[in-house]
C-alpha positions as CSV (number, residue, x, y, z in Angstrom):
1,M,-119.8,121.5,37.8
2,R,-119.5,118.8,40.5
3,R,-122.4,116.6,40.7
4,T,-123.3,113.7,43.2
5,K,-124.8,110.4,42.6
6,R,-125.1,109.1,46.2
7,A,-125.6,111.1,49.2
8,A,-123.1,113.9,49.5
9,E,-121.0,114.9,52.2
10,W,-122.8,118.1,53.7
11,N,-121.5,121.2,52.7
12,S,-120.5,123.2,55.9
13,S,-119.0,126.1,53.9
14,Q,-122.7,127.2,52.4
15,F,-120.6,128.7,49.1
16,M,-121.2,127.6,45.7
17,T,-118.1,126.2,43.9
18,C,-119.8,126.3,40.6
19,L,-120.3,129.1,38.2
20,D,-124.1,128.3,37.2
21,Y,-125.6,125.5,39.7
22,E,-125.1,123.0,42.6
23,I,-127.0,120.0,43.3
24,N,-126.4,117.6,46.1
25,Y,-128.5,114.7,47.9
26,Y,-128.0,114.8,51.5
27,S,-128.6,111.9,53.9
28,D,-127.5,112.2,57.4
29,R,-128.3,111.8,61.1
30,D,-126.5,114.6,63.0
31,F,-124.3,117.0,61.2
32,G,-124.4,119.8,64.5
33,E,-126.2,122.7,64.9
34,V,-126.3,125.0,61.8
35,E,-126.0,128.6,62.5
36,L,-128.6,131.3,60.7
37,H,-127.2,132.2,57.3
38,S,-127.9,133.4,54.1
39,H,-126.6,132.9,50.4
40,D,-125.7,135.5,47.1
41,F,-127.5,132.9,45.1
42,F,-131.0,131.2,45.1
43,E,-131.8,127.7,47.0
44,L,-134.5,125.5,46.3
45,Y,-134.7,122.8,49.4
46,F,-136.6,119.9,48.7
47,F,-137.3,117.8,51.8
48,L,-137.7,114.2,51.7
49,G,-137.9,112.7,54.9
50,G,-136.6,112.9,59.0
51,G,-137.7,114.8,61.7
52,A,-137.2,118.9,61.1
53,D,-138.1,122.2,61.3
54,Y,-136.8,124.9,59.3
55,L,-136.3,128.9,59.7
56,V,-136.7,131.2,57.2
57,E,-136.2,135.0,58.7
58,N,-138.8,134.2,61.5
59,M,-140.9,131.6,59.9
60,H,-140.9,128.4,61.6
61,Y,-142.0,125.5,59.3
62,R,-142.7,121.8,60.4
63,L,-141.4,120.1,57.1
64,L,-143.5,117.2,55.9
65,P,-141.8,114.6,52.8
66,G,-142.3,116.5,49.6
67,D,-142.2,120.2,51.1
68,M,-140.3,122.8,49.0
69,L,-138.6,125.6,50.5
70,L,-137.6,128.7,47.8
71,I,-135.0,130.7,49.6
72,P,-134.0,134.1,47.9
73,P,-130.6,135.6,48.3
74,G,-130.1,137.5,51.3
75,N,-132.9,135.8,53.3
76,L,-131.4,134.1,56.7
77,H,-132.3,130.8,57.1
78,R,-131.4,127.4,58.9
79,P,-132.9,123.6,59.6
80,D,-133.4,122.3,63.1
81,L,-133.0,118.8,63.6
82,L,-135.6,117.3,65.7
83,S,-134.2,113.8,66.0
84,A,-130.9,112.4,65.3
85,D,-132.9,108.7,65.2
86,E,-134.1,109.3,61.7
87,E,-132.0,110.0,58.3
88,Y,-132.5,113.5,57.4
89,R,-133.1,113.4,53.7
90,R,-132.9,116.1,51.7
91,I,-132.1,117.5,47.9
92,V,-130.7,121.1,47.7
93,L,-130.0,123.1,44.5
94,W,-128.1,125.9,44.5
95,L,-128.4,128.5,41.7
96,N,-126.4,131.8,40.4
97,P,-128.7,134.7,40.1
98,R,-126.9,135.2,36.6
99,Y,-127.6,131.6,35.4
100,V,-131.3,132.0,36.1
101,K,-131.1,135.2,34.2
102,R,-129.4,133.8,31.3
103,L,-132.1,130.7,31.2
104,S,-134.9,133.2,31.3
105,T,-136.6,135.6,28.5
106,P,-138.1,138.9,28.4
107,A,-141.3,137.2,28.8
108,T,-140.5,134.6,31.2
109,D,-138.5,135.4,34.5
110,L,-137.5,132.0,35.9
111,A,-136.6,133.9,39.2
112,E,-140.1,135.0,39.8
113,A,-141.1,132.0,42.0
114,F,-138.6,133.0,44.6
115,A,-139.7,136.6,44.3
116,I,-143.4,135.8,44.9
117,C,-142.1,133.8,48.1
118,A,-140.1,136.9,49.2
119,A,-143.5,139.3,48.7
120,R,-145.5,136.7,50.4
121,K,-143.3,136.1,53.4
122,D,-143.8,132.6,53.0
123,Y,-141.3,130.3,51.7
124,L,-142.9,127.2,51.6
125,L,-144.7,125.3,48.4
126,R,-146.4,122.5,49.4
127,E,-148.2,120.6,46.5
128,S,-148.2,117.1,46.1
129,E,-148.3,116.8,42.3
130,V,-145.9,119.3,41.5
131,A,-143.7,118.1,44.3
132,R,-143.4,114.4,42.8
133,R,-142.4,116.3,39.0
134,V,-140.0,118.5,40.9
135,E,-138.2,115.6,42.7
136,D,-138.2,113.7,39.6
137,L,-136.3,116.3,37.9
138,L,-134.2,117.0,41.0
139,F,-133.0,113.4,41.0
140,D,-132.4,113.2,37.2
141,L,-130.4,116.4,37.4
142,N,-128.3,114.9,39.9
143,E,-127.5,111.9,38.1
144,R,-126.3,113.7,35.3
145,D,-122.7,114.9,34.7
146,P,-122.4,117.9,32.1
147,G,-119.2,116.6,30.8
148,E,-120.1,113.1,30.8
149,K,-121.1,112.6,27.4
150,F,-122.4,114.1,24.8
151,G,-125.5,116.7,25.0
152,D,-125.8,116.1,28.9
153,D,-125.2,119.5,29.4
154,V,-128.1,120.9,27.4
155,E,-129.9,118.0,29.3
156,C,-129.2,119.5,32.5
157,E,-129.8,123.1,31.3
158,I,-133.3,121.7,30.5
159,R,-133.9,120.1,33.5
160,V,-132.9,123.2,35.3
161,R,-135.4,125.3,33.2
162,E,-138.3,123.1,33.6
163,I,-137.7,123.0,37.3
164,L,-138.1,126.8,37.6
165,L,-141.0,126.8,35.3
166,T,-142.8,124.4,36.9
167,L,-142.1,126.3,40.6
168,T,-143.0,129.7,38.8
169,R,-146.1,128.5,37.1
170,T,-147.6,126.9,40.2
171,L,-146.9,129.9,42.4
172,K,-148.2,132.4,39.7
173,E,-151.5,130.2,39.1
174,S,-152.2,129.7,43.1
175,A,-154.4,132.0,44.8
176,L,-152.5,133.8,47.8
177,L,-152.6,132.4,51.0
178,S,-155.4,133.5,53.5
179,P,-154.0,134.0,57.3
180,G,-155.5,130.9,58.4
181,D,-153.5,129.0,55.7
182,T,-150.2,130.5,56.3
183,L,-150.8,130.0,60.2
184,R,-151.3,126.0,59.3
185,R,-148.1,126.0,57.2
186,A,-146.1,127.8,59.6
187,R,-145.6,129.8,62.9
188,A,-144.4,133.4,62.7
189,D,-144.8,136.0,65.8
190,A,-146.4,139.1,64.2
191,T,-144.3,141.5,66.4
192,V,-141.2,140.0,65.5
193,T,-142.2,140.3,61.8
194,E,-142.7,144.0,62.3
195,I,-139.2,144.2,64.1
196,I,-137.5,142.8,61.1
197,E,-139.4,144.9,58.7
198,F,-138.4,147.7,60.6
199,I,-134.7,146.6,60.5
200,D,-134.6,145.9,56.7
201,A,-135.9,149.5,56.4
202,N,-133.4,151.3,58.6
203,L,-130.1,149.4,58.3
204,E,-128.5,152.6,57.6
205,G,-129.8,154.5,61.3
206,D,-129.4,153.7,64.8
207,L,-130.6,150.2,65.4
208,S,-129.6,149.7,69.2
209,L,-131.8,147.6,71.2
210,D,-132.8,150.6,73.2
211,S,-133.4,152.4,69.8
212,V,-135.5,149.6,68.4
213,A,-137.5,148.7,71.5
214,E,-138.6,152.5,72.0
215,K,-139.8,152.4,68.0
216,M,-141.5,149.2,68.6
217,F,-142.8,150.7,71.9
218,L,-141.5,147.4,73.8
219,N,-139.8,146.8,76.8
220,K,-136.2,146.2,75.2
221,F,-135.4,143.2,77.8
222,Y,-138.7,141.8,76.6
223,L,-138.2,142.2,73.1
224,A,-134.5,140.8,73.3
225,R,-135.8,137.6,74.7
226,L,-139.1,137.4,72.3
227,F,-136.5,138.1,69.3
228,K,-134.0,135.4,70.5
229,R,-136.9,132.8,70.8
230,E,-138.4,133.6,67.5
231,T,-135.1,133.6,65.7
232,D,-132.7,131.5,67.6
233,T,-130.0,134.6,67.4
234,T,-129.8,137.9,69.0
235,L,-131.0,141.3,67.8
236,H,-127.5,142.3,67.5
237,R,-126.4,139.5,65.6
238,F,-129.4,139.5,63.1
239,I,-128.8,143.0,62.7
240,L,-125.3,142.5,61.7
241,K,-126.0,139.9,59.4
242,K,-128.6,141.9,57.5
243,R,-126.2,145.3,57.2
244,L,-123.3,142.7,56.1
245,L,-125.8,141.3,53.4
246,L,-126.2,145.1,52.4
247,S,-122.6,145.9,52.1
248,K,-122.3,143.2,49.9
249,K,-124.7,144.2,47.3
250,L,-123.3,147.8,47.6
251,I,-120.0,146.6,46.7
252,E,-121.6,144.8,44.0
253,S,-123.5,147.6,42.7
254,G,-119.8,149.5,42.3
255,L,-120.3,151.7,45.2
256,P,-116.7,152.8,46.7
257,I,-115.6,150.7,49.9
258,V,-114.9,154.0,51.6
259,E,-118.8,154.6,52.0
260,V,-120.2,151.5,51.8
261,Y,-119.8,151.1,56.0
262,A,-121.7,154.2,56.7
263,R,-124.5,153.5,54.5
264,C,-124.5,150.1,56.3
265,G,-124.7,151.6,59.7
266,F,-121.2,150.9,60.7
267,K,-119.6,153.6,62.9
268,D,-116.1,153.2,61.3
269,Y,-114.1,151.1,58.7
270,S,-112.5,149.2,61.4
271,H,-115.7,147.9,62.7
272,F,-116.8,147.0,59.0
273,F,-113.5,145.2,58.3
274,R,-113.5,143.2,61.3
275,A,-117.3,142.0,60.9
276,F,-116.8,141.9,57.2
277,K,-114.0,139.4,57.3
278,G,-115.2,137.5,60.3
279,E,-118.5,136.6,58.3
280,Y,-117.2,135.9,54.8
281,G,-113.5,135.0,55.5
282,I,-112.1,137.8,53.2
283,T,-111.8,141.3,53.4
284,P,-114.2,144.1,51.7
285,R,-111.4,145.3,49.0
286,Q,-110.8,141.2,48.4
287,Y,-114.3,140.8,47.6
288,H,-114.4,143.7,45.4
289,A,-111.6,142.5,43.6
290,A,-113.0,139.1,43.3
291,V,-116.8,140.5,42.1
292,T,-114.9,143.0,39.6
293,E,-113.0,140.0,38.2
294,G,-116.2,138.3,37.8
295,E,-115.3,135.4,40.2
296,P,-118.0,133.5,41.6
297,Q,-118.7,134.2,45.5
């Protein structure tokens, strides 16, 4: 497993190269625009400093040092740097869901923190005391190499467990945020939230601009402009990404590939094939083979 004791070069691939987890501390000024993307793994993003906003689905966060974002698999997100004059510093922990499941017990699901954030549709944790503890644990984990000396692999696993346990306890014990609290933490357009919920529930059906506009009782040109403004991507591109995410889940579940594309709203296999390879760099059958062989994605 790769670990970095100093600021790492930003990983633009957005794919895990390790089976269990990866952690990196980053400090840079300008690495260009990041496209809206998602992962097959959990991401804990800890903001250390610099001018930055962050978009998760359609939740816009103005970040403060110590803010933590808990991003579940399949949630589209991207950072937005406000200024290249400041060092943009953060530490990012990626966690394979199978690894988190292995660390959990029947009584303690360590992935629950991410599930809580997904259910609330609010992915930010802003708790100063908790942040100080998690920051210490993250930097300690980042300094360790599981294969460097006897016991370090166990120490690393203990740190990961403690991070997840701290986050889960905090979110389970905290009261649900009121609408006013959420508005102070983030900006989200209620209409776009409804549109995304409609898309998520109807990926197999007709999601053309005309169809979505009709269902939302909106002018299609207004809808297109609003969606682009609030999500930094077009409605078509957003739907395509969501459908491709669903296709990966269906392939992983064992559904035959010849049935996957129709379940995800693609009109034919060739369209699905081109879209899948364009997004992930491999074909659907190659992905199926990798999943079957247990290779990390």
